[in-house]
């Protein structure tokens, strides 16, 4: 369908948000698109597997681990930022979108990985960082050279105001979102770090360049793209200050209105229409209504989106884990909106480990909580994304000093908050230990050999391995039928053999409790009940009837209940067919 801007502008308001059976993504007669039945897995290349002994993960290493992913039951891999970059933000500052980051290998290495993955039935999704480039990208180098060159308008350049930046906007990684470039006396805009200038999506020549890059990778055989910071691509047409109360710290200044949707539709029409390519957006800072508008099939924008309300939502931060997850999952099922296909995730490379955030603090319940979280992740409506290491129950790293961190956001924060005397080192480090992105970025724990089998280098890898690797590692867990890894593989198999866990209706049937969470997934053939005890204490749950079968439990000796009272042990999770 050709969409002009005019026709887009007439499409506004509530009408697009109503349940839309006529545009259902999966009419009963057609098979579901692959992303509905797939289990996806994120690889953070720097930390996954080093293949050449230099202490940094790479595509040789990834290719060598394709069998591991296939055995686990993974259908699609999202490879986090992997293009040539000066690494101000670990690859999220791209210098050349058609070149593999030399740290990660060559284009031949990438091709070998792609072909190996394809042979094992695993699709590859690449991470397109299109809200900004590196300041070392040739477009920016040319753009900043003068005020009147053809690339000037590829970025957002503005004059200052009253001797300062054009607006009071701040950057995600600290400091103002504007940096003065002495060469031309104007400021450029960067939502993230100084070395990550935002590109100007309003410029059709820039958009054409971006779309050509997508076609280049699609022609190689990748199955889709994850779009980094996609909700930041549209900027307000009129620059104005945020209210003074928002002038401290980062506040989203992007335009989430019609321009964002127009740009997404433009990209969809130019690149995705008529292909089977998948697109998934990183949708920071937008609400459920916008998620619906961005991902409803009838809108031709994105296939699906990562939401952040769960991991960021302030109002939920004080709620117990089970209550927080319940609230989010209810809003994310979208089973009343069948033309929206949601996405479920608990971990990625930007957030601490799920078992450390939502699981038990008691070591004896660590494994059980990791399995409970996988039970939930893999029994909800939406494509589940597992983040590397989640399948073996990896935990946060025991950070002690600022020198233990690599992340630009941790280091900039130290400079801005501690060195300036705003908060004490102790308070900053305590918060960082809980929340740092580096918690998720320590190397994958493969086995009990030095550096957990991540690298053969004798020196410490680019980020140290979690000292708990002797107990938490893939090789040991593969041997152990009761491990988190073995459980994860079983849960993935269950998801694939229980279509109602994928497409069934979602109904929260939790009792009045802060820690007991239960939901049903129902289709024409029956109902599965999922019960999760988020507590160090036992609990009871009253079943609507005596269940027909026990599908899975995270405790190996759990038996099918013979009556309607379910006795749950601490952190027990199970799925029953009613
Ligand atoms: C989101 C990415 O996941 C994160 O790692 C990165 O720092 C920002 N976007 C900026 O590209
Ligand atoms: Ca390497």
Coordinates of C-alpha atoms and ligand atoms in Angstrom, one line a residue:
X1 CA 0.0 0.0 0.0
X2 CA 1.4 3.4 -0.9
X3 CA 1.0 5.9 1.9
X4 CA 1.3 9.5 1.3
X5 CA 1.9 11.9 4.2
X6 CA -1.6 13.3 3.6
X7 CA -3.3 10.0 4.1
X8 CA -1.2 9.4 7.1
X9 CA -2.3 12.7 8.7
X10 CA -5.9 11.7 8.3
X11 CA -5.3 8.6 10.3
X12 CA -5.2 9.8 13.8
X13 CA -6.7 9.3 17.2
X14 CA -8.6 6.4 18.7
X15 CA -9.7 4.7 15.6
X16 CA -6.4 3.1 15.0
X17 CA -6.3 1.7 18.5
X18 CA -9.5 -0.2 18.5
X19 CA -9.3 -4.0 18.3
X20 CA -9.0 -4.8 14.7
X21 CA -10.1 -8.3 13.8
X22 CA -10.0 -7.5 10.1
X23 CA -6.3 -6.9 10.1
X24 CA -5.5 -9.8 12.4
X25 CA -1.9 -10.9 11.8
X26 CA -2.7 -14.5 11.8
X27 CA -6.1 -15.4 10.2
X28 CA -7.0 -18.9 11.3
X29 CA -6.4 -20.3 7.8
X30 CA -2.8 -19.0 7.5
X31 CA 0.2 -20.2 9.4
X32 CA 1.5 -17.7 12.0
X33 CA 4.4 -15.6 10.9
X34 CA 7.7 -17.0 12.1
X35 CA 8.2 -14.4 14.8
X36 CA 5.1 -15.4 16.6
X37 CA 6.2 -19.0 17.2
X38 CA 10.0 -18.2 17.5
X39 CA 12.1 -17.9 20.6
X40 CA 14.7 -15.2 20.2
X41 CA 18.1 -14.8 21.8
X42 CA 20.2 -11.7 22.1
X43 CA 23.9 -11.9 21.7
X44 CA 26.2 -9.1 22.9
X45 CA 29.1 -9.9 20.7
X46 CA 31.8 -8.4 22.8
X47 CA 31.0 -10.8 25.7
X48 CA 29.6 -14.0 24.0
X49 CA 32.6 -16.0 22.8
X50 CA 36.1 -15.1 21.9
X51 CA 37.3 -17.1 18.9
X52 CA 40.8 -15.7 18.4
X53 CA 42.2 -15.4 21.9
X54 CA 42.3 -11.6 22.2
X55 CA 39.9 -11.3 25.1
X56 CA 37.0 -9.9 23.0
X57 CA 34.1 -11.9 21.7
X58 CA 33.8 -12.1 17.9
X59 CA 32.0 -13.8 15.0
X60 CA 34.3 -16.8 14.9
X61 CA 33.3 -17.4 18.5
X62 CA 29.6 -16.9 17.6
X63 CA 29.8 -19.3 14.7
X64 CA 31.3 -21.9 17.0
X65 CA 28.3 -21.5 19.4
X66 CA 25.6 -21.8 16.8
X67 CA 25.1 -25.5 17.8
X68 CA 24.6 -24.6 21.4
X69 CA 21.9 -22.1 20.4
X70 CA 20.2 -24.6 18.1
X71 CA 20.2 -27.3 20.8
X72 CA 18.6 -24.9 23.2
X73 CA 15.8 -24.4 20.7
X74 CA 16.6 -20.8 19.6
X75 CA 15.0 -19.7 16.3
X76 CA 16.3 -16.2 15.9
X77 CA 19.3 -14.3 17.2
X78 CA 19.5 -10.5 17.6
X79 CA 23.2 -9.6 17.3
X80 CA 23.7 -6.4 19.3
X81 CA 25.7 -3.5 17.6
X82 CA 28.5 -5.1 15.5
X83 CA 29.5 -2.5 12.9
X84 CA 32.8 -0.6 12.7
X85 CA 32.9 1.9 15.6
X86 CA 35.4 3.8 17.7
X87 CA 33.5 2.2 20.7
X88 CA 32.6 5.3 22.7
X89 CA 29.4 3.3 23.5
X90 CA 30.5 -0.3 22.6
X91 CA 29.4 -0.2 19.0
X92 CA 26.3 2.0 19.5
X93 CA 28.3 4.8 17.8
X94 CA 28.8 3.5 14.2
X95 CA 31.5 4.7 11.9
X96 CA 30.7 2.4 8.9
X97 CA 27.4 0.5 8.6
X98 CA 28.7 -1.8 5.9
X99 CA 31.8 -3.0 7.8
X100 CA 32.0 -5.5 10.7
X101 CA 33.7 -4.1 13.8
X102 CA 37.4 -5.2 13.4
X103 CA 37.3 -6.4 17.1
X104 CA 34.6 -8.8 16.0
X105 CA 36.3 -10.0 12.8
X106 CA 35.8 -9.6 9.1
X107 CA 32.9 -9.7 6.7
X108 CA 34.0 -13.3 5.9
X109 CA 33.6 -14.2 9.6
X110 CA 30.2 -12.6 9.6
X111 CA 29.2 -14.5 6.5
X112 CA 30.3 -17.8 8.0
X113 CA 28.3 -17.1 11.1
X114 CA 25.2 -16.2 9.1
X115 CA 25.5 -19.3 7.0
X116 CA 26.1 -21.6 10.0
X117 CA 23.1 -20.0 11.7
X118 CA 20.9 -20.3 8.6
X119 CA 21.9 -24.0 8.2
X120 CA 20.7 -24.7 11.8
X121 CA 17.4 -22.8 11.2
X122 CA 18.4 -19.8 13.2
X123 CA 17.5 -16.4 11.7
X124 CA 19.8 -13.4 12.3
X125 CA 18.5 -9.9 13.3
X126 CA 21.0 -7.1 13.1
X127 CA 21.0 -4.0 15.3
X128 CA 20.6 -0.8 13.3
X129 CA 21.8 2.3 15.3
X130 CA 20.0 4.8 13.1
X131 CA 19.1 7.6 15.6
X132 CA 22.7 8.7 15.6
X133 CA 26.1 7.8 14.1
X134 CA 29.6 8.1 15.5
X135 CA 31.2 11.6 15.2
X136 CA 33.8 9.7 13.2
X137 CA 31.3 8.6 10.6
X138 CA 32.3 10.3 7.2
X139 CA 28.8 11.9 7.0
X140 CA 29.5 13.8 10.3
X141 CA 33.1 14.5 9.4
X142 CA 31.8 16.2 6.2
X143 CA 28.8 17.7 7.9
X144 CA 30.8 19.6 10.5
X145 CA 33.3 20.9 8.0
X146 CA 31.3 24.0 7.0
X147 CA 27.8 25.5 7.3
X148 CA 26.9 24.9 3.7
X149 CA 27.8 21.5 2.5
X150 CA 25.4 18.8 1.2
X151 CA 25.9 16.8 4.4
X152 CA 25.3 19.7 6.8
X153 CA 21.6 18.8 7.0
X154 CA 22.2 15.1 7.8
X155 CA 22.5 16.2 11.4
X156 CA 20.8 18.7 13.7
X157 CA 22.9 22.0 13.7
X158 CA 21.6 25.1 15.4
X159 CA 22.8 28.4 16.6
X160 CA 23.0 28.9 20.4
X161 CA 20.7 31.1 22.4
X162 CA 21.8 33.7 25.0
X163 CA 25.4 32.5 24.9
X164 CA 24.4 28.9 25.6
X165 CA 22.9 25.9 23.8
X166 CA 19.7 26.2 21.7
X167 CA 17.6 24.5 24.4
X168 CA 18.1 23.2 28.0
X169 CA 17.8 19.5 26.9
X170 CA 20.2 17.0 28.5
X171 CA 21.8 13.9 27.1
X172 CA 21.1 10.3 28.3
X173 CA 24.7 9.8 29.3
X174 CA 24.9 13.1 31.2
X175 CA 25.6 16.8 30.3
X176 CA 23.8 18.9 27.8
X177 CA 22.4 17.3 24.6
X178 CA 24.0 20.0 22.5
X179 CA 27.7 20.4 21.9
X180 CA 29.3 23.5 20.3
X181 CA 31.5 22.8 17.4
X182 CA 34.1 25.6 17.2
X183 CA 34.7 25.0 13.5
X184 CA 31.4 26.6 12.5
X185 CA 30.2 28.1 15.7
X186 CA 27.0 26.0 15.8
X187 CA 25.7 23.3 18.2
X188 CA 24.9 19.8 17.2
X189 CA 22.3 17.6 18.9
X190 CA 23.1 14.3 20.6
X191 CA 20.5 12.3 22.6
X192 CA 23.3 10.2 23.9
X193 CA 27.1 10.9 24.2
X194 CA 29.0 13.8 22.7
X195 CA 30.4 11.2 20.2
X196 CA 27.0 10.1 19.1
X197 CA 25.5 13.0 17.0
X198 CA 21.8 12.5 16.1
X199 CA 21.0 12.2 12.4
X200 CA 18.3 14.3 10.8
X201 CA 15.6 11.9 9.6
X202 CA 13.7 14.8 8.0
X203 CA 16.3 14.8 5.3
X204 CA 15.2 12.5 2.5
X205 CA 18.9 12.0 1.3
X206 CA 19.8 10.8 4.8
X207 CA 16.8 8.4 4.8
X208 CA 17.8 7.0 1.4
X209 CA 21.3 6.3 2.8
X210 CA 19.8 4.4 5.8
X211 CA 17.4 2.4 3.6
X212 CA 20.3 1.4 1.3
X213 CA 22.1 0.1 4.3
X214 CA 19.1 -2.1 5.2
X215 CA 18.9 -3.4 1.7
X216 CA 22.6 -4.2 1.8
X217 CA 22.2 -6.4 4.8
X218 CA 18.9 -7.9 3.7
X219 CA 20.6 -9.0 0.5
X220 CA 23.1 -10.9 2.5
X221 CA 20.3 -12.9 4.0
X222 CA 19.5 -11.5 7.4
X223 CA 15.9 -11.8 8.5
X224 CA 15.3 -8.5 10.1
X225 CA 16.5 -5.6 12.1
X226 CA 16.3 -4.2 15.6
X227 CA 16.1 -0.4 15.5
X228 CA 18.1 1.2 18.3
X229 CA 16.5 4.3 20.0
X230 CA 13.8 4.4 17.3
X231 CA 11.5 6.5 19.4
X232 CA 14.1 9.3 19.3
X233 CA 14.3 9.7 15.6
X234 CA 11.7 12.5 15.3
X235 CA 12.6 15.8 16.8
X236 CA 10.2 18.6 17.7
X237 CA 9.7 20.9 14.7
X238 CA 10.1 23.9 17.0
X239 CA 12.9 23.9 19.5
X240 CA 11.8 24.9 23.0
X241 CA 13.1 24.5 26.5
X242 CA 11.7 21.8 28.8
X243 CA 10.0 23.1 31.9
X244 CA 12.6 24.1 34.5
X245 CA 11.6 21.2 36.8
X246 CA 12.7 18.8 34.1
X247 CA 16.0 20.5 33.4
X248 CA 18.0 18.3 35.6
X249 CA 19.0 14.9 34.3
X250 CA 17.7 13.4 31.0
X251 CA 14.2 13.9 29.9
X252 CA 12.9 12.7 26.6
X253 CA 12.7 15.6 24.2
X254 CA 11.9 13.5 21.1
X255 CA 8.6 13.9 19.2
X256 CA 6.5 10.8 19.6
X257 CA 3.7 12.2 17.5
X258 CA 2.8 12.1 13.9
X259 CA 6.3 12.8 12.6
X260 CA 7.7 9.6 14.3
X261 CA 4.9 7.6 12.8
X262 CA 5.3 9.2 9.4
X263 CA 9.0 8.3 9.4
X264 CA 8.4 4.7 10.4
X265 CA 5.8 4.3 7.7
X266 CA 8.2 5.8 5.2
X267 CA 10.9 3.3 6.1
X268 CA 8.4 0.5 6.0
X269 CA 7.1 1.4 2.6
X270 CA 10.6 1.9 1.1
X271 CA 12.3 -1.2 2.6
X272 CA 9.9 -3.7 4.2
X273 CA 6.8 -3.6 2.1
X274 CA 6.5 -6.8 0.0
X275 CA 9.3 -8.5 1.8
X276 CA 9.3 -10.9 4.8
X277 CA 11.7 -8.8 6.7
X278 CA 11.0 -8.4 10.5
X279 CA 11.5 -5.1 12.3
X280 CA 11.6 -4.6 16.0
X281 CA 12.0 -1.2 17.6
X282 CA 13.6 -0.2 20.9
X283 CA 10.7 1.9 22.1
X284 CA 11.8 3.9 25.0
X285 CA 9.6 6.6 26.5
X286 CA 6.3 5.7 24.8
X287 CA 3.1 4.5 26.3
X288 CA 0.9 1.5 25.4
X289 CA -1.2 3.6 23.0
X290 CA 2.0 4.6 21.0
X291 CA 3.2 1.0 21.1
X292 CA -0.1 0.0 19.6
X293 CA 0.1 2.7 16.9
X294 CA 3.7 1.7 16.1
X295 CA 3.2 -2.0 15.8
X296 CA -0.4 -2.7 14.7
X297 CA -0.1 -4.6 11.4
X298 CA -2.6 -2.4 9.7
X299 CA -0.4 0.6 10.3
X300 CA 2.7 -0.6 8.4
X301 CA 5.3 0.7 10.7
X302 CA 7.2 -1.9 12.8
X303 CA 6.5 -5.6 13.3
X304 CA 7.0 -5.4 17.1
X305 CA 8.7 -3.4 19.9
X306 CA 10.6 -3.7 23.1
X307 CA 8.7 -1.8 25.8
X308 CA 10.4 -0.2 28.8
X309 CA 7.5 0.4 31.2
X310 CA 8.4 -2.6 33.2
X311 CA 12.1 -2.0 33.7
X312 CA 11.9 1.8 34.0
X313 CA 8.4 2.6 35.2
X314 CA 8.9 4.8 38.3
X315 CA 5.5 4.1 39.7
X316 CA 6.2 0.4 39.8
X317 CA 9.7 0.6 41.3
X318 CA 8.4 0.4 44.8
X319 CA 6.0 -2.5 44.0
X320 CA 7.0 -6.1 44.8
X321 CA 8.3 -8.0 41.8
X322 CA 5.2 -10.1 41.3
X323 CA 2.9 -7.1 41.4
X324 CA 5.1 -5.2 39.0
X325 CA 5.2 -8.1 36.5
X326 CA 1.5 -8.7 36.8
X327 CA 0.7 -5.1 36.0
X328 CA 3.0 -5.1 33.0
X329 CA 2.0 -8.5 31.6
X330 CA -1.7 -7.5 31.7
X331 CA -1.0 -4.5 29.7
X332 CA 1.3 -6.3 27.3
X333 CA -0.8 -9.4 26.3
X334 CA -2.7 -7.5 23.6
X335 CA -5.1 -10.4 23.1
X336 CA -7.9 -7.9 22.7
X337 CA -5.9 -6.3 19.9
X338 CA -5.0 -9.2 17.6
X339 CA -3.3 -7.1 15.0
X340 CA -0.5 -6.3 17.6
X341 CA 2.1 -8.9 18.3
X342 CA 3.8 -8.1 21.5
X343 CA 7.3 -9.0 22.7
X344 CA 8.4 -10.2 26.1
X345 CA 11.8 -9.7 27.7
X346 CA 13.4 -9.4 31.2
X347 CA 17.0 -8.9 30.3
X348 CA 19.1 -7.2 27.6
X349 CA 22.6 -5.7 27.5
X350 CA 21.3 -2.4 29.1
X351 CA 19.8 -3.8 32.4
X352 CA 21.0 -5.8 35.3
X353 CA 20.3 -9.6 35.5
X354 CA 16.7 -10.6 36.0
X355 CA 17.4 -13.2 38.7
X356 CA 19.2 -10.4 40.7
X357 CA 16.3 -8.0 40.2
X358 CA 13.3 -10.2 40.6
X359 CA 14.5 -13.4 42.1
X360 CA 15.2 -14.6 45.7
X361 CA 18.2 -13.1 47.6
X362 CA 18.8 -16.4 49.2
X363 CA 21.4 -18.5 47.4
X364 CA 19.5 -21.7 47.9
X365 CA 16.6 -20.3 45.8
X366 CA 18.7 -18.7 43.1
X367 CA 18.3 -21.5 40.6
X368 CA 14.7 -21.9 41.3
X369 CA 14.0 -18.2 40.9
X370 CA 15.9 -18.2 37.6
X371 CA 13.7 -21.1 36.4
X372 CA 10.5 -19.4 37.7
X373 CA 11.3 -16.3 35.6
X374 CA 12.0 -18.4 32.5
X375 CA 8.6 -20.2 33.1
X376 CA 7.0 -16.8 32.9
X377 CA 9.0 -15.4 30.1
X378 CA 8.3 -18.4 27.9
X379 CA 4.5 -18.7 28.7
X380 CA 3.3 -15.3 27.7
X381 CA 1.8 -14.0 24.5
X382 CA 4.5 -12.4 22.4
X383 CA 8.0 -13.2 21.1
X384 CA 10.2 -14.1 24.0
X385 CA 13.7 -12.7 24.0
X386 CA 16.3 -14.5 26.1
X387 CA 19.5 -12.5 26.8
X388 CA 22.8 -14.5 26.7
X389 CA 23.5 -16.1 30.1
X390 CA 19.9 -15.8 31.2
X391 CA 19.4 -19.4 30.2
X392 CA 22.0 -20.5 32.7
X393 CA 20.9 -18.1 35.4
X394 CA 23.7 -15.6 35.3
X395 CA 23.7 -13.0 38.1
X396 CA 24.9 -9.4 38.6
X397 CA 28.6 -9.0 39.1
X398 CA 30.1 -8.2 42.5
X399 CA 31.5 -4.8 41.5
X400 CA 33.6 -3.0 44.1
X401 CA 35.2 0.1 42.6
X402 CA 34.6 2.4 39.7
X403 CA 37.6 0.9 38.0
X404 CA 35.6 -2.4 37.6
X405 CA 33.2 -0.6 35.2
X406 CA 33.6 -0.1 31.4
X407 CA 30.2 1.5 30.6
X408 CA 30.3 5.1 29.4
X409 CA 27.2 5.8 31.4
X410 CA 28.8 4.6 34.6
X411 CA 32.0 6.5 34.0
X412 CA 30.3 9.8 32.9
X413 CA 28.0 9.5 35.9
X414 CA 31.0 9.2 38.2
X415 CA 32.6 12.3 36.8
X416 CA 29.3 14.3 36.9
X417 CA 28.0 13.2 40.3
X418 CA 30.9 12.0 42.4
X419 CA 33.9 14.1 41.2
X420 CA 31.7 17.2 41.3
X421 CA 30.7 16.4 44.9
X422 CA 27.0 16.0 44.2
X423 CA 26.8 12.5 45.9
X424 CA 29.2 10.4 47.8
X425 CA 31.3 7.7 46.1
X426 CA 29.7 5.1 48.4
X427 CA 26.1 6.0 47.5
X428 CA 27.0 6.2 43.8
X429 CA 28.7 2.8 43.8
X430 CA 25.9 1.2 45.8
X431 CA 23.4 2.3 43.2
X432 CA 25.6 1.4 40.3
X433 CA 26.2 -2.1 41.6
X434 CA 22.5 -2.8 41.4
X435 CA 21.7 -1.0 38.2
X436 CA 24.8 -0.8 36.0
X437 CA 24.5 -2.1 32.5
X438 CA 27.9 -3.8 33.0
X439 CA 26.1 -6.4 35.1
X440 CA 24.7 -7.9 31.9
X441 CA 27.9 -7.4 29.9
X442 CA 30.4 -9.6 31.8
X443 CA 31.5 -12.5 29.6
X444 CA 29.3 -15.5 29.0
X445 CA 30.1 -18.4 31.4
X446 CA 30.8 -21.4 29.2
X447 CA 32.7 -23.8 31.5
X448 CA 35.0 -24.2 34.5
X449 CA 38.2 -23.4 32.7
X450 CA 40.0 -20.0 33.2
X451 CA 37.9 -17.0 32.2
X452 CA 34.9 -19.4 32.1
X453 CA 35.9 -20.7 28.6
X454 CA 35.1 -17.2 27.2
X455 CA 38.6 -16.7 26.0
X456 CA 41.9 -18.5 25.8
X457 CA 43.8 -15.2 26.5
X458 CA 45.8 -15.3 29.7
X459 CA 45.1 -11.6 30.5
X460 CA 41.7 -10.6 32.0
X461 CA 39.2 -10.2 29.1
X462 CA 37.8 -6.7 28.3
X463 CA 35.4 -7.1 31.2
X464 CA 36.1 -9.5 34.1
X465 CA 34.2 -12.8 34.3
X466 CA 31.8 -13.2 37.3
X467 CA 33.7 -15.2 39.9
X468 CA 30.7 -17.5 40.3
X469 CA 31.4 -19.2 37.0
X470 CA 32.6 -22.4 38.5
X471 CA 29.0 -23.2 39.5
X472 CA 27.1 -21.1 36.9
X473 CA 28.3 -22.2 33.5
X474 CA 26.8 -23.8 30.4
X475 CA 29.0 -27.0 30.3
X476 CA 28.2 -28.0 33.9
X477 CA 24.5 -27.2 33.5
X478 CA 24.3 -29.2 30.3
X479 CA 25.3 -32.3 32.2
X480 CA 22.8 -31.6 35.0
X481 CA 19.1 -32.4 34.2
X482 CA 18.1 -30.2 37.1
X483 CA 20.0 -27.1 36.0
X484 CA 18.6 -23.8 34.8
X485 CA 19.9 -24.5 31.3
X486 CA 18.2 -27.9 31.1
X487 CA 15.0 -26.4 32.4
X488 CA 15.2 -23.5 29.9
X489 CA 15.5 -26.0 27.0
X490 CA 12.5 -28.0 28.3
X491 CA 10.4 -24.8 28.6
X492 CA 11.3 -23.8 25.0
X493 CA 10.1 -27.3 23.9
X494 CA 6.9 -26.9 25.8
X495 CA 6.2 -23.5 24.3
X496 CA 6.6 -25.1 20.8
X497 CA 4.4 -28.0 21.5
X498 CA 1.7 -26.0 23.4
X499 CA 0.3 -23.6 20.9
X500 CA -2.1 -22.2 23.5
X501 CA 0.9 -20.9 25.5
X502 CA 1.8 -18.8 22.4
X503 CA -1.6 -17.7 21.1
X504 CA -4.1 -18.4 23.9
X505 CA -6.0 -15.7 25.7
X506 CA -4.3 -14.3 28.8
X507 CA -6.2 -14.1 32.1
X508 CA -4.7 -13.1 35.4
X509 CA -6.2 -15.3 38.1
X510 CA -3.9 -14.3 41.0
X511 CA -5.3 -14.4 44.5
X512 CA -5.1 -11.3 46.8
X513 CA -1.3 -11.7 47.4
X514 CA 1.8 -9.7 46.8
X515 CA 3.8 -12.7 45.9
X516 CA 1.6 -15.3 44.3
X517 CA 1.0 -14.7 40.6
X518 CA -1.2 -17.0 38.4
X519 CA -2.6 -16.7 34.9
X520 CA -4.4 -18.8 32.4
X521 CA -3.8 -19.2 28.7
X522 CA -6.9 -20.5 27.0
X523 CA -7.7 -21.5 23.4
X524 CA -10.4 -23.6 21.8
X525 CA -8.7 -26.8 23.0
X526 CA -8.4 -26.0 26.7
X527 CA -6.6 -24.0 29.4
X528 CA -3.2 -24.0 30.8
X529 CA -2.7 -22.5 34.2
X530 CA 0.7 -21.0 35.2
X531 CA 1.3 -20.5 38.9
X532 CA 4.4 -18.6 40.2
X533 CA 5.4 -18.3 43.8
X534 CA 7.6 -15.2 44.1
X535 CA 8.4 -15.8 47.7
X536 CA 10.9 -17.4 50.2
X537 CA 7.9 -18.9 51.9
X538 CA 5.5 -21.7 50.9
X539 CA 2.1 -20.8 49.5
X540 CA -1.3 -22.3 48.7
X541 CA -3.3 -21.7 45.6
X542 CA -6.9 -22.9 45.1
X543 CA -7.5 -24.4 41.7
X544 CA -10.8 -24.1 39.9
X545 CA -10.9 -27.8 39.4
X546 CA -8.6 -30.9 39.7
X547 CA -6.1 -30.5 36.9
X548 CA -5.7 -33.0 34.1
X549 CA -1.9 -32.9 33.8
X550 CA 1.2 -31.3 35.1
X551 CA 3.1 -29.8 32.1
X552 CA 6.2 -28.7 34.0
X553 CA 7.5 -27.7 37.4
X554 CA 10.7 -26.0 38.4
X555 CA 11.1 -28.6 41.2
X556 CA 11.8 -32.1 39.9
X557 CA 9.7 -34.0 42.4
X558 CA 6.5 -32.0 42.1
X559 CA 3.5 -34.3 41.4
X560 CA 0.2 -33.7 39.8
X561 CA -2.1 -32.3 42.5
X562 CA -4.9 -34.8 43.3
X563 CA -7.4 -32.2 44.5
X564 CA -7.9 -28.5 44.1
X565 CA -5.4 -27.3 46.7
X566 CA -2.0 -26.6 45.3
X567 CA 0.8 -26.5 47.8
X568 CA 3.7 -24.5 46.5
X569 CA 7.2 -24.5 47.8
X570 CA 9.3 -21.3 47.9
X571 CA 9.9 -19.9 44.4
X572 CA 8.0 -22.9 42.9
X573 CA 6.5 -22.4 39.4
X574 CA 4.4 -24.8 37.5
X575 CA 2.2 -25.2 34.5
X576 CA -1.0 -27.3 34.7
X577 CA -3.4 -28.2 32.1
X578 CA -6.9 -27.8 33.6
Ligands
LIG1 C1 20.2 1.5 23.3 C2 21.3 0.5 23.3 O1 20.7 -0.7 23.6 C3 22.3 1.0 24.3 O2 23.3 0.0 24.6 C4 22.9 2.3 23.7 O3 23.8 2.8 24.6 C5 21.9 3.3 23.4 N1 20.7 2.8 22.7 C6 22.4 4.4 22.4 O4 22.6 3.8 21.2
LIG2 CA1 38.3 -12.0 19.7

